[in-house]
Short mmCIF file of C-alpha atoms and ligand atoms in Angstrom, two decimals:
data_model
loop_
_atom_site.label_atom_id
_atom_site.label_comp_id
_atom_site.label_asym_id
_atom_site.label_seq_id
_atom_site.Cartn_x
_atom_site.Cartn_y
_atom_site.Cartn_z
CA ARG A 1 -21.88 -57.16 44.03
CA ARG A 2 -24.15 -59.60 45.73
CA ALA A 3 -27.38 -59.26 47.69
CA VAL A 4 -29.84 -61.47 49.54
CA VAL A 5 -33.64 -61.09 49.20
CA LEU A 6 -35.63 -62.49 52.07
CA PHE A 7 -39.11 -63.66 51.00
CA THR A 8 -41.76 -63.59 53.72
CA GLY A 9 -45.48 -63.00 53.10
CA ASP A 10 -44.72 -62.29 49.44
CA LEU A 11 -44.07 -65.60 47.66
CA ARG A 12 -44.02 -64.21 44.14
CA LEU A 13 -41.77 -62.70 41.47
CA HIS A 14 -44.26 -60.17 40.06
CA ASP A 15 -44.62 -56.83 41.79
CA HIS A 16 -41.95 -57.51 44.38
CA PRO A 17 -40.17 -54.26 45.40
CA PRO A 18 -37.39 -55.91 47.51
CA LEU A 19 -36.43 -58.29 44.68
CA ARG A 20 -36.51 -55.46 42.17
CA ALA A 21 -34.25 -53.29 44.34
CA ALA A 22 -31.79 -56.13 44.99
CA LEU A 23 -31.50 -56.86 41.27
CA ALA A 24 -30.90 -53.19 40.56
CA ALA A 25 -28.15 -53.02 43.21
CA ALA A 26 -26.34 -56.32 42.67
CA ASP A 27 -25.19 -58.63 39.85
CA GLU A 28 -26.00 -61.76 41.77
CA VAL A 29 -28.89 -62.25 44.16
CA VAL A 30 -29.83 -65.02 46.60
CA PRO A 31 -33.63 -65.48 46.79
CA LEU A 32 -34.07 -66.87 50.29
CA PHE A 33 -36.96 -68.30 52.28
CA VAL A 34 -36.46 -69.32 55.91
CA ARG A 35 -38.78 -71.79 57.60
CA ASP A 36 -38.97 -70.55 61.16
CA PRO A 37 -39.80 -73.26 63.74
CA ALA A 38 -41.25 -70.51 65.97
CA VAL A 39 -44.22 -70.28 63.58
CA ALA A 40 -45.03 -73.95 64.21
CA ARG A 41 -44.46 -73.55 67.95
CA ALA A 42 -46.95 -70.67 67.98
CA GLY A 43 -49.54 -73.02 66.46
CA PHE A 44 -49.80 -71.35 63.06
CA ALA A 45 -48.47 -74.22 60.97
CA ALA A 46 -51.79 -75.92 60.21
CA PRO A 47 -51.52 -78.83 57.71
CA ASN A 48 -53.78 -77.14 55.12
CA ARG A 49 -51.57 -74.07 55.08
CA LEU A 50 -48.34 -76.11 55.08
CA ALA A 51 -49.52 -77.92 51.95
CA PHE A 52 -50.28 -74.59 50.28
CA LEU A 53 -46.88 -73.25 51.35
CA ALA A 54 -45.12 -76.29 49.84
CA ASP A 55 -46.81 -75.53 46.49
CA CYS A 56 -45.76 -71.87 46.76
CA LEU A 57 -42.11 -72.72 47.39
CA ALA A 58 -42.01 -75.28 44.57
CA ASP A 59 -43.56 -72.78 42.16
CA LEU A 60 -41.22 -69.98 43.23
CA ASP A 61 -38.23 -72.27 42.72
CA ALA A 62 -39.50 -73.34 39.27
CA SER A 63 -40.07 -69.73 38.18
CA LEU A 64 -36.61 -68.74 39.39
CA ARG A 65 -35.06 -71.66 37.53
CA GLU A 66 -36.78 -70.51 34.31
CA ARG A 67 -34.89 -67.25 34.84
CA GLY A 68 -31.54 -68.89 35.47
CA GLY A 69 -31.78 -68.88 39.28
CA ARG A 70 -33.17 -71.03 42.09
CA LEU A 71 -34.72 -70.65 45.52
CA VAL A 72 -32.53 -71.10 48.60
CA LEU A 73 -34.43 -72.61 51.49
CA ARG A 74 -33.19 -72.65 55.07
CA GLU A 75 -34.70 -73.80 58.31
CA GLY A 76 -34.11 -72.20 61.71
CA ASP A 77 -33.93 -68.81 63.36
CA PRO A 78 -34.40 -66.25 60.54
CA ALA A 79 -31.76 -63.76 61.75
CA GLU A 80 -29.14 -66.50 62.11
CA GLN A 81 -30.00 -68.04 58.76
CA VAL A 82 -30.01 -64.76 56.85
CA CYS A 83 -26.64 -63.81 58.34
CA GLY A 84 -25.28 -67.27 57.50
CA VAL A 85 -26.46 -67.06 53.88
CA ALA A 86 -25.13 -63.51 53.49
CA ALA A 87 -21.74 -64.74 54.71
CA GLU A 88 -21.77 -67.80 52.42
CA ALA A 89 -22.69 -65.65 49.43
CA ASP A 90 -20.40 -62.83 50.48
CA ALA A 91 -23.35 -60.46 50.08
CA ASP A 92 -23.12 -57.03 51.64
CA GLU A 93 -26.81 -56.19 51.61
CA VAL A 94 -30.12 -57.85 52.43
CA HIS A 95 -33.51 -56.70 51.12
CA VAL A 96 -36.82 -57.43 52.80
CA ALA A 97 -40.36 -56.03 52.84
CA ALA A 98 -41.37 -53.99 55.88
CA ALA A 99 -42.71 -55.89 58.85
CA ASP A 100 -46.48 -56.02 59.05
CA SER A 101 -46.96 -57.63 62.48
CA GLY A 102 -45.37 -57.62 65.92
CA PHE A 103 -43.75 -60.97 65.13
CA ALA A 104 -42.26 -59.65 61.87
CA GLN A 105 -41.15 -56.44 63.59
CA ALA A 106 -39.14 -58.39 66.17
CA ARG A 107 -37.56 -60.41 63.34
CA GLU A 108 -36.68 -57.23 61.45
CA ASP A 109 -35.11 -55.58 64.52
CA ARG A 110 -32.90 -58.58 65.25
CA LEU A 111 -31.95 -58.93 61.63
CA ARG A 112 -30.84 -55.31 61.49
CA ARG A 113 -28.76 -55.65 64.68
CA GLU A 114 -27.02 -58.83 63.59
CA LEU A 115 -26.35 -57.72 60.04
CA THR A 116 -24.98 -54.39 61.19
CA ALA A 117 -22.70 -56.18 63.67
CA ALA A 118 -21.39 -58.25 60.74
CA GLY A 119 -20.80 -55.11 58.65
CA ARG A 120 -23.74 -55.68 56.27
CA ARG A 121 -26.79 -53.53 55.49
CA LEU A 122 -30.51 -54.24 55.76
CA HIS A 123 -32.77 -52.49 53.26
CA VAL A 124 -36.41 -52.46 54.28
CA HIS A 125 -38.95 -51.77 51.53
CA ASP A 126 -42.60 -50.75 51.69
CA THR A 127 -44.95 -53.47 52.84
CA VAL A 128 -46.02 -55.91 50.16
CA VAL A 129 -48.84 -57.42 52.21
CA THR A 130 -51.45 -54.68 51.82
CA ALA A 131 -52.31 -52.33 48.97
CA VAL A 132 -52.02 -49.25 51.20
CA PRO A 133 -49.31 -49.56 53.88
CA PRO A 134 -50.64 -49.67 57.47
CA GLY A 135 -50.17 -46.26 59.05
CA ALA A 136 -50.24 -44.42 55.70
CA LEU A 137 -53.77 -43.18 56.37
CA THR A 138 -54.80 -41.67 59.69
CA PRO A 139 -57.90 -39.85 60.87
CA GLN A 140 -57.57 -36.63 62.81
CA GLY A 141 -56.50 -37.24 66.39
CA SER A 142 -55.58 -40.94 66.07
CA ASP A 143 -52.89 -43.11 64.52
CA HIS A 144 -55.35 -45.56 62.92
CA PHE A 145 -58.93 -45.93 61.76
CA ALA A 146 -61.37 -47.85 63.96
CA VAL A 147 -64.38 -47.51 61.62
CA PHE A 148 -64.40 -48.96 58.12
CA THR A 149 -66.47 -46.43 56.11
CA PRO A 150 -64.23 -43.36 56.65
CA TYR A 151 -61.17 -45.58 56.15
CA PHE A 152 -62.58 -46.78 52.84
CA ARG A 153 -63.14 -43.18 51.72
CA HIS A 154 -59.52 -42.24 52.40
CA TRP A 155 -58.21 -45.55 51.05
CA SER A 156 -60.07 -45.06 47.75
CA GLY A 157 -58.32 -41.72 47.20
CA TYR A 158 -54.83 -43.04 47.99
CA ARG A 159 -52.43 -43.10 45.04
CA LEU A 160 -51.10 -46.63 44.78
CA ARG A 161 -47.59 -47.18 43.44
CA ASP A 162 -47.31 -48.72 39.96
CA THR A 163 -47.09 -52.50 39.58
CA LEU A 164 -43.58 -53.86 38.98
CA PRO A 165 -42.97 -56.56 36.34
CA ALA A 166 -41.32 -59.89 37.20
CA PRO A 167 -37.56 -59.94 36.48
CA ARG A 168 -36.37 -61.65 33.29
CA THR A 169 -33.23 -63.16 34.76
CA VAL A 170 -31.99 -63.87 38.24
CA ARG A 171 -28.37 -64.92 38.74
CA VAL A 172 -27.66 -66.73 41.96
CA PRO A 173 -24.07 -67.07 43.26
CA ASP A 174 -22.63 -70.58 43.41
CA GLY A 175 -21.96 -72.41 46.61
CA VAL A 176 -24.94 -71.32 48.74
CA ARG A 177 -26.45 -74.33 50.48
CA SER A 178 -30.20 -74.98 50.40
CA ALA A 179 -32.38 -77.39 52.35
CA PRO A 180 -34.53 -79.63 50.11
CA LEU A 181 -37.93 -78.19 49.23
CA PRO A 182 -40.69 -79.57 51.47
CA LYS A 183 -42.87 -82.34 50.11
CA ALA A 184 -46.44 -82.30 51.32
CA ALA A 185 -49.53 -84.26 50.36
CA PRO A 186 -51.69 -82.07 48.09
CA GLY A 187 -53.86 -79.73 50.13
CA PRO A 188 -57.47 -78.70 49.47
CA VAL A 189 -56.42 -75.48 47.67
CA PRO A 190 -53.54 -75.50 45.15
CA GLY A 191 -50.91 -72.85 45.91
CA GLY A 192 -48.19 -71.00 44.06
CA GLU A 193 -47.83 -67.80 42.05
CA SER A 194 -48.57 -69.41 38.67
CA GLU A 195 -51.87 -70.77 39.96
CA ALA A 196 -52.65 -67.39 41.58
CA ARG A 197 -52.11 -65.51 38.34
CA ARG A 198 -54.20 -67.97 36.34
CA ARG A 199 -56.99 -67.63 38.87
CA LEU A 200 -56.84 -63.84 38.95
CA THR A 201 -56.91 -63.56 35.15
CA GLY A 202 -59.84 -65.98 34.95
CA TRP A 203 -61.68 -64.08 37.64
CA LEU A 204 -61.18 -60.67 35.98
CA ARG A 205 -62.56 -62.06 32.71
CA GLY A 206 -65.38 -64.04 34.31
CA GLY A 207 -66.93 -63.67 37.76
CA LEU A 208 -65.84 -60.14 38.56
CA ALA A 209 -68.49 -58.41 36.43
CA SER A 210 -71.36 -59.82 38.49
CA TYR A 211 -69.59 -59.88 41.87
CA ASP A 212 -71.77 -57.07 43.27
CA ARG A 213 -74.87 -59.18 42.63
CA GLY A 214 -73.43 -62.60 43.40
CA GLN A 215 -71.14 -62.19 46.39
CA ASP A 216 -73.70 -63.50 48.87
CA ASP A 217 -75.01 -66.34 46.72
CA LEU A 218 -73.99 -69.37 48.76
CA ALA A 219 -74.69 -72.06 46.19
CA GLY A 220 -73.48 -70.05 43.19
CA ASP A 221 -70.00 -69.71 44.70
CA ARG A 222 -69.47 -66.45 42.85
CA THR A 223 -66.51 -65.02 44.75
CA SER A 224 -62.89 -64.97 43.62
CA ARG A 225 -61.42 -67.57 46.01
CA LEU A 226 -58.21 -65.55 45.94
CA SER A 227 -57.96 -65.23 49.73
CA ALA A 228 -55.23 -67.83 50.29
CA HIS A 229 -53.17 -66.29 47.49
CA LEU A 230 -53.49 -62.86 49.04
CA HIS A 231 -52.59 -64.31 52.43
CA PHE A 232 -49.39 -65.99 51.20
CA GLY A 233 -48.55 -63.12 48.87
CA THR A 234 -48.57 -65.19 45.70
CA LEU A 235 -50.67 -62.28 44.44
CA SER A 236 -49.83 -58.65 45.03
CA PRO A 237 -52.74 -56.66 46.49
CA VAL A 238 -51.51 -53.55 44.64
CA GLU A 239 -51.61 -55.39 41.31
CA THR A 240 -54.97 -56.96 42.15
CA VAL A 241 -56.53 -53.55 42.86
CA HIS A 242 -55.02 -51.99 39.72
CA ARG A 243 -56.22 -54.81 37.49
CA ALA A 244 -59.73 -54.87 38.96
CA ARG A 245 -60.03 -51.09 38.60
CA ALA A 246 -58.88 -51.38 34.99
CA VAL A 247 -61.85 -53.70 34.31
CA GLY A 248 -64.18 -51.25 36.07
CA GLY A 249 -67.92 -51.45 36.71
CA ALA A 250 -70.06 -52.22 39.75
CA GLY A 251 -68.60 -55.72 40.17
CA ALA A 252 -65.04 -54.41 40.29
CA GLU A 253 -66.03 -51.67 42.72
CA ALA A 254 -67.58 -54.13 45.13
CA PHE A 255 -64.56 -56.43 44.85
CA VAL A 256 -62.06 -53.63 45.50
CA ARG A 257 -64.10 -52.65 48.56
CA GLN A 258 -63.58 -56.16 49.97
CA LEU A 259 -59.85 -55.83 49.34
CA CYS A 260 -60.00 -52.65 51.40
CA TRP A 261 -61.31 -54.71 54.34
CA ARG A 262 -58.01 -56.61 54.34
CA ASP A 263 -56.06 -53.38 54.59
CA PHE A 264 -58.43 -52.03 57.22
CA ASN A 265 -57.90 -55.08 59.44
CA ARG A 266 -54.13 -54.94 59.00
CA GLN A 267 -53.85 -51.30 59.97
CA LEU A 268 -56.04 -51.95 62.99
CA LEU A 269 -53.92 -54.91 64.10
CA ALA A 270 -50.69 -53.02 63.44
CA ALA A 271 -51.87 -50.19 65.69
CA ARG A 272 -53.32 -52.44 68.37
CA PRO A 273 -51.49 -55.78 68.41
CA ARG A 274 -53.44 -56.98 71.45
CA VAL A 275 -56.68 -56.94 69.48
CA SER A 276 -56.00 -60.40 68.13
CA GLY A 277 -56.25 -62.14 71.49
CA ALA A 278 -57.71 -60.13 74.31
CA ASP A 279 -61.14 -58.55 73.88
CA TYR A 280 -60.63 -55.37 71.93
CA ARG A 281 -63.79 -53.77 73.13
CA THR A 282 -65.10 -56.01 75.81
CA ARG A 283 -68.79 -55.88 76.44
CA GLN A 284 -68.45 -57.62 79.78
CA ASP A 285 -69.42 -60.84 78.09
CA ARG A 286 -69.33 -63.80 80.40
CA TRP A 287 -69.30 -66.42 77.69
CA ARG A 288 -70.65 -69.85 78.52
CA THR A 289 -67.89 -72.30 79.44
CA GLY A 290 -68.88 -75.56 81.27
CA ARG A 291 -69.70 -78.96 79.82
CA ALA A 292 -72.87 -78.03 77.98
CA ALA A 293 -71.09 -75.16 76.21
CA GLN A 294 -68.23 -77.46 75.25
CA ALA A 295 -70.67 -79.99 73.82
CA ASP A 296 -72.40 -77.22 71.85
CA ALA A 297 -69.04 -76.01 70.48
CA ALA A 298 -68.15 -79.57 69.46
CA ALA A 299 -71.46 -79.96 67.61
CA TRP A 300 -70.81 -76.64 65.90
CA ARG A 301 -67.30 -77.72 64.83
CA GLU A 302 -68.60 -80.99 63.47
CA GLY A 303 -71.51 -79.46 61.59
CA ARG A 304 -74.33 -81.04 63.55
CA THR A 305 -76.13 -78.10 65.14
CA GLY A 306 -79.42 -79.06 63.48
CA TYR A 307 -79.46 -75.77 61.51
CA PRO A 308 -78.68 -76.88 57.96
CA VAL A 309 -77.05 -73.74 56.61
CA VAL A 310 -74.75 -73.55 59.66
CA ASP A 311 -73.85 -77.22 59.31
CA ALA A 312 -73.27 -76.84 55.57
CA GLY A 313 -70.75 -74.04 56.21
CA MET A 314 -68.90 -76.01 58.88
CA ARG A 315 -68.70 -79.09 56.69
CA GLN A 316 -67.49 -77.03 53.73
CA LEU A 317 -64.70 -75.68 55.96
CA ARG A 318 -63.61 -79.16 56.99
CA GLU A 319 -63.70 -80.46 53.41
CA GLU A 320 -62.33 -77.52 51.44
CA GLY A 321 -60.26 -75.54 53.97
CA TRP A 322 -62.36 -72.57 52.84
CA MET A 323 -65.83 -71.27 53.59
CA HIS A 324 -68.00 -68.77 51.78
CA ASN A 325 -67.96 -65.35 53.48
CA ARG A 326 -71.72 -65.34 54.03
CA ALA A 327 -71.45 -68.74 55.69
CA ARG A 328 -68.53 -67.51 57.85
CA LEU A 329 -70.71 -64.66 59.02
CA LEU A 330 -73.64 -66.81 59.95
CA VAL A 331 -71.76 -69.68 61.59
CA ALA A 332 -69.81 -67.14 63.65
CA SER A 333 -72.99 -65.37 64.70
CA PHE A 334 -74.50 -68.72 65.61
CA LEU A 335 -71.57 -69.70 67.85
CA THR A 336 -71.10 -66.36 69.59
CA LYS A 337 -74.67 -65.16 69.87
CA THR A 338 -77.09 -68.05 69.57
CA LEU A 339 -74.85 -70.46 71.53
CA TYR A 340 -73.12 -67.64 73.43
CA VAL A 341 -69.68 -69.27 73.23
CA ASP A 342 -66.48 -67.15 73.22
CA TRP A 343 -65.44 -65.98 69.73
CA ARG A 344 -61.89 -67.21 70.44
CA VAL A 345 -63.16 -70.82 70.44
CA GLY A 346 -64.47 -70.31 66.92
CA ALA A 347 -61.49 -68.30 65.72
CA ALA A 348 -59.11 -71.06 66.83
CA HIS A 349 -61.09 -73.70 64.93
CA PHE A 350 -61.08 -71.55 61.79
CA LEU A 351 -57.30 -71.05 62.04
CA GLU A 352 -56.81 -74.78 62.28
CA LEU A 353 -58.53 -75.43 58.96
CA LEU A 354 -58.61 -72.30 56.78
CA VAL A 355 -56.02 -72.23 54.02
CA ASP A 356 -56.47 -68.45 54.04
CA GLY A 357 -56.28 -68.43 57.87
CA ASP A 358 -54.87 -65.05 58.73
CA VAL A 359 -54.54 -63.51 62.17
CA ALA A 360 -55.69 -60.04 61.14
CA ASN A 361 -58.64 -61.10 58.98
CA ASN A 362 -59.74 -64.00 61.12
CA GLN A 363 -59.52 -62.52 64.61
CA LEU A 364 -60.93 -59.16 63.57
CA ASN A 365 -63.79 -60.60 61.53
CA TRP A 366 -64.66 -62.84 64.46
CA GLN A 367 -64.71 -59.82 66.73
CA TRP A 368 -66.79 -57.91 64.23
CA VAL A 369 -69.41 -60.66 64.27
CA ALA A 370 -69.23 -61.16 68.04
CA GLY A 371 -69.81 -57.44 68.48
CA THR A 372 -66.61 -56.95 70.46
CA GLY A 373 -64.79 -55.28 67.58
CA THR A 374 -65.60 -52.56 65.08
CA ASP A 375 -69.15 -53.54 64.10
CA THR A 376 -71.38 -50.53 64.48
CA ARG A 377 -74.29 -52.89 65.29
CA PRO A 378 -72.67 -55.14 67.91
CA ASN A 379 -75.86 -56.82 69.09
CA ARG A 380 -77.18 -57.91 65.71
CA VAL A 381 -77.96 -61.65 65.62
CA LEU A 382 -78.19 -63.45 62.27
CA ASN A 383 -81.11 -65.85 62.02
CA PRO A 384 -79.86 -68.96 60.18
CA VAL A 385 -83.29 -69.84 58.80
CA ALA A 386 -83.90 -66.37 57.37
CA GLN A 387 -80.29 -66.20 56.15
CA GLY A 388 -80.60 -69.60 54.50
CA ARG A 389 -83.82 -68.66 52.73
CA ARG A 390 -82.29 -65.42 51.55
CA HIS A 391 -78.81 -66.51 50.45
CA ASP A 392 -79.57 -70.11 49.50
CA PRO A 393 -83.16 -69.71 48.30
CA ASP A 394 -83.30 -73.01 46.48
CA GLY A 395 -81.40 -74.91 49.21
CA ALA A 396 -78.69 -76.13 46.81
CA TYR A 397 -75.83 -75.11 49.13
CA VAL A 398 -77.29 -77.14 51.98
CA ARG A 399 -77.93 -80.18 49.79
CA ARG A 400 -74.32 -80.05 48.54
CA TRP A 401 -72.85 -80.24 52.04
CA VAL A 402 -75.49 -82.02 54.08
CA PRO A 403 -76.12 -85.36 52.36
CA GLU A 404 -78.73 -86.38 54.96
CA LEU A 405 -81.00 -83.73 53.40
CA ALA A 406 -80.00 -84.27 49.76
CA GLY A 407 -83.45 -85.62 48.91
CA VAL A 408 -85.36 -82.57 50.22
CA GLU A 409 -86.44 -80.14 47.51
CA GLY A 410 -86.26 -76.34 47.58
CA ALA A 411 -86.14 -74.06 50.60
CA ALA A 412 -87.86 -76.63 52.83
CA VAL A 413 -84.34 -77.90 53.45
CA HIS A 414 -83.74 -74.97 55.80
CA GLU A 415 -86.33 -76.18 58.34
CA PRO A 416 -85.94 -79.95 58.54
CA TRP A 417 -87.84 -80.07 61.84
CA LYS A 418 -90.98 -79.35 59.84
CA LEU A 419 -90.40 -82.37 57.58
CA PRO A 420 -91.77 -85.87 58.14
CA GLU A 421 -89.36 -88.02 60.16
CA ALA A 422 -88.58 -90.24 57.15
CA ASP A 423 -87.28 -87.28 55.08
CA ARG A 424 -84.86 -86.08 57.74
CA LYS A 425 -82.85 -89.29 57.65
CA LYS A 426 -80.21 -89.12 60.39
CA TYR A 427 -79.98 -85.35 60.37
CA PRO A 428 -79.59 -84.12 63.99
CA ASP A 429 -82.20 -82.24 66.01
CA ARG A 430 -81.68 -78.57 66.75
CA LEU A 431 -79.25 -77.87 69.60
CA ILE A 432 -81.40 -74.98 70.74
CA GLU A 433 -84.51 -73.04 69.70
CA LEU A 434 -83.46 -69.73 68.13
CA SER A 435 -85.79 -67.77 70.41
CA ASP A 436 -84.13 -69.30 73.51
CA GLY A 437 -80.68 -68.41 72.21
CA LEU A 438 -81.78 -64.88 71.45
CA ALA A 439 -83.34 -64.38 74.89
CA ARG A 440 -80.18 -65.63 76.63
CA PHE A 441 -77.98 -63.36 74.52
CA ARG A 442 -80.13 -60.28 75.05
CA GLN A 443 -80.15 -60.87 78.76
CA ALA A 444 -76.37 -61.41 78.88
CA ARG A 445 -75.78 -58.15 77.03
CA GLY A 446 -78.23 -56.31 79.27
CA LEU A 447 -80.63 -55.56 76.40
CA GLU A 448 -83.79 -56.77 78.12
P1 FAD B 501 -63.89 -62.46 47.74
O1 FAD B 501 -65.30 -62.22 48.10
O2 FAD B 501 -63.59 -62.77 46.33
O3 FAD B 501 -63.09 -61.17 48.22
C1 FAD B 501 -61.83 -60.79 47.65
C2 FAD B 501 -60.79 -60.66 48.72
O4 FAD B 501 -61.10 -59.60 49.61
C3 FAD B 501 -60.64 -61.88 49.60
O5 FAD B 501 -59.82 -62.84 48.98
C4 FAD B 501 -60.04 -61.30 50.86
O6 FAD B 501 -58.65 -61.15 50.74
C5 FAD B 501 -60.67 -59.93 50.93
N1 FAD B 501 -61.85 -59.96 51.81
C6 FAD B 501 -63.11 -60.27 51.48
N2 FAD B 501 -63.93 -60.14 52.55
C7 FAD B 501 -63.14 -59.76 53.57
C8 FAD B 501 -63.38 -59.46 54.94
N3 FAD B 501 -64.61 -59.51 55.48
N4 FAD B 501 -62.33 -59.13 55.71
C9 FAD B 501 -61.08 -59.05 55.19
N5 FAD B 501 -60.80 -59.30 53.91
C10 FAD B 501 -61.81 -59.66 53.11
N6 FAD B 501 -60.43 -63.85 55.30
C11 FAD B 501 -59.16 -64.27 55.23
O7 FAD B 501 -58.47 -63.97 54.25
N7 FAD B 501 -58.60 -65.02 56.24
C12 FAD B 501 -59.32 -65.38 57.35
O8 FAD B 501 -58.78 -66.05 58.24
C13 FAD B 501 -60.67 -64.96 57.43
N8 FAD B 501 -61.45 -65.33 58.49
C14 FAD B 501 -62.75 -64.89 58.57
C15 FAD B 501 -63.53 -65.21 59.69
C16 FAD B 501 -64.84 -64.77 59.79
C17 FAD B 501 -65.67 -65.11 61.01
C18 FAD B 501 -65.40 -64.00 58.75
C19 FAD B 501 -66.81 -63.50 58.84
C20 FAD B 501 -64.64 -63.67 57.64
C21 FAD B 501 -63.32 -64.09 57.53
N9 FAD B 501 -62.51 -63.75 56.41
C22 FAD B 501 -61.21 -64.17 56.36
C23 FAD B 501 -63.02 -62.82 55.38
C24 FAD B 501 -63.72 -63.46 54.17
O9 FAD B 501 -64.69 -64.36 54.60
C25 FAD B 501 -62.73 -64.18 53.24
O10 FAD B 501 -61.67 -63.32 52.91
C26 FAD B 501 -63.43 -64.59 51.93
O11 FAD B 501 -64.52 -65.41 52.20
C27 FAD B 501 -62.45 -65.31 51.04
O12 FAD B 501 -63.07 -65.75 49.87
P2 FAD B 501 -62.78 -65.06 48.47
O13 FAD B 501 -61.32 -64.95 48.24
O14 FAD B 501 -63.57 -65.77 47.44
O15 FAD B 501 -63.35 -63.59 48.74
#
């Protein structure tokens, strides 16, 4: 018997329920990935993520070859391609993980229709994208959670399935055509399951123990940097939670709580697909548009707002395709509240550059900061000077990313306008006084 396994947001061999089931049901299995041009047309194929994806596919192929198999790559409409491969391989069943977005749901529905019409079966397995499947936990009277804390309580008590090992051998039938693997210039973050597993193991032995104390330390960079791996599924969230819990301690607890945020956002987006674009909970914001607002947004994107910690974050994003979570919070607050520019402007820029760029996590975190989402304190404004002094007390993060200020010692780097002209080099003036931004925001939200 033969089967096809369609890889989607799960580019790994470890802990992969659809692959496991296909291998149990069939003697020969086609591991298939389909590059769907619709993803590029929808604007999600940013170069940083394409480079990461190329690494993932190369690594998956290499791991399959070590086990006697190979990866089959196709390009085009997924339903057509899967049906074509099933016919070429003479496979009577196809295995895939459950859809986790509207886009994936439409793909799954079509796939089922077309396979059934051709006399083949589609087996859909539990989602592999979250630890707890979206919809598995519900509060009384609703089909999803809109507030994190009660969700986290339920999530923590949920019994996760056991982790599955990677298969030892994978036999692929002869004669199934494959497109060549994509070649991309190396991206800012190396991808692939082997790299993900190395990084996870290193993290569990190293940084995890002090994560609860270090997660907001901008210069110390004491977070896992596993986000892109979790986004592309080179790491299983179920395995990540199990392994962190096995280490235990306050660091692991804080880390697992962050992993719960991923699941929380997914279940929210699954229940309310429109949340990602339209205002989920509009506060009647009439965001600034016009020329001045556009110029402010451009300065923000380019890291020249005149607020060093904001500029450091934006320059880190451009350089590394990643930004520290604390910096994401404060640059997002600066754009939406201090500059009063629509969160969607910022979210789009993030999605263009982030290797971990993810519709659920990005759009919903942006809304959380903008106060149009699930934040229980929607009108809180982060002060970049106070935030800089608190989370970059020595100023090392700013000096790393803002070379104009590299010669300024200590926390003075957070208020360059107080420095003598000669020490500020070409560092830009402030776009706006914080008190003016705050007054405008409070008035716009009717808080005066
Ligand atoms: P760690 O601190 O090591 O956390 C471990 C994992 O938990 C992360 O890899 C991530 O998967 C998850 N996680 C941590 N914080 C959050 C959070 N607030 N929400 C959801 N999951 C979280 N994360 C993305 O993966 N993709 C995005 O596009 C994205 N956009 C964001 C936009 C804004 C405005 C903000 C404030 C946050 C955004 N985040 C996003 C969440 C968070 O900033 C990143 O997940 C984190 O910085 C990644 O670094 P890390 O892997 O070292 O995280």
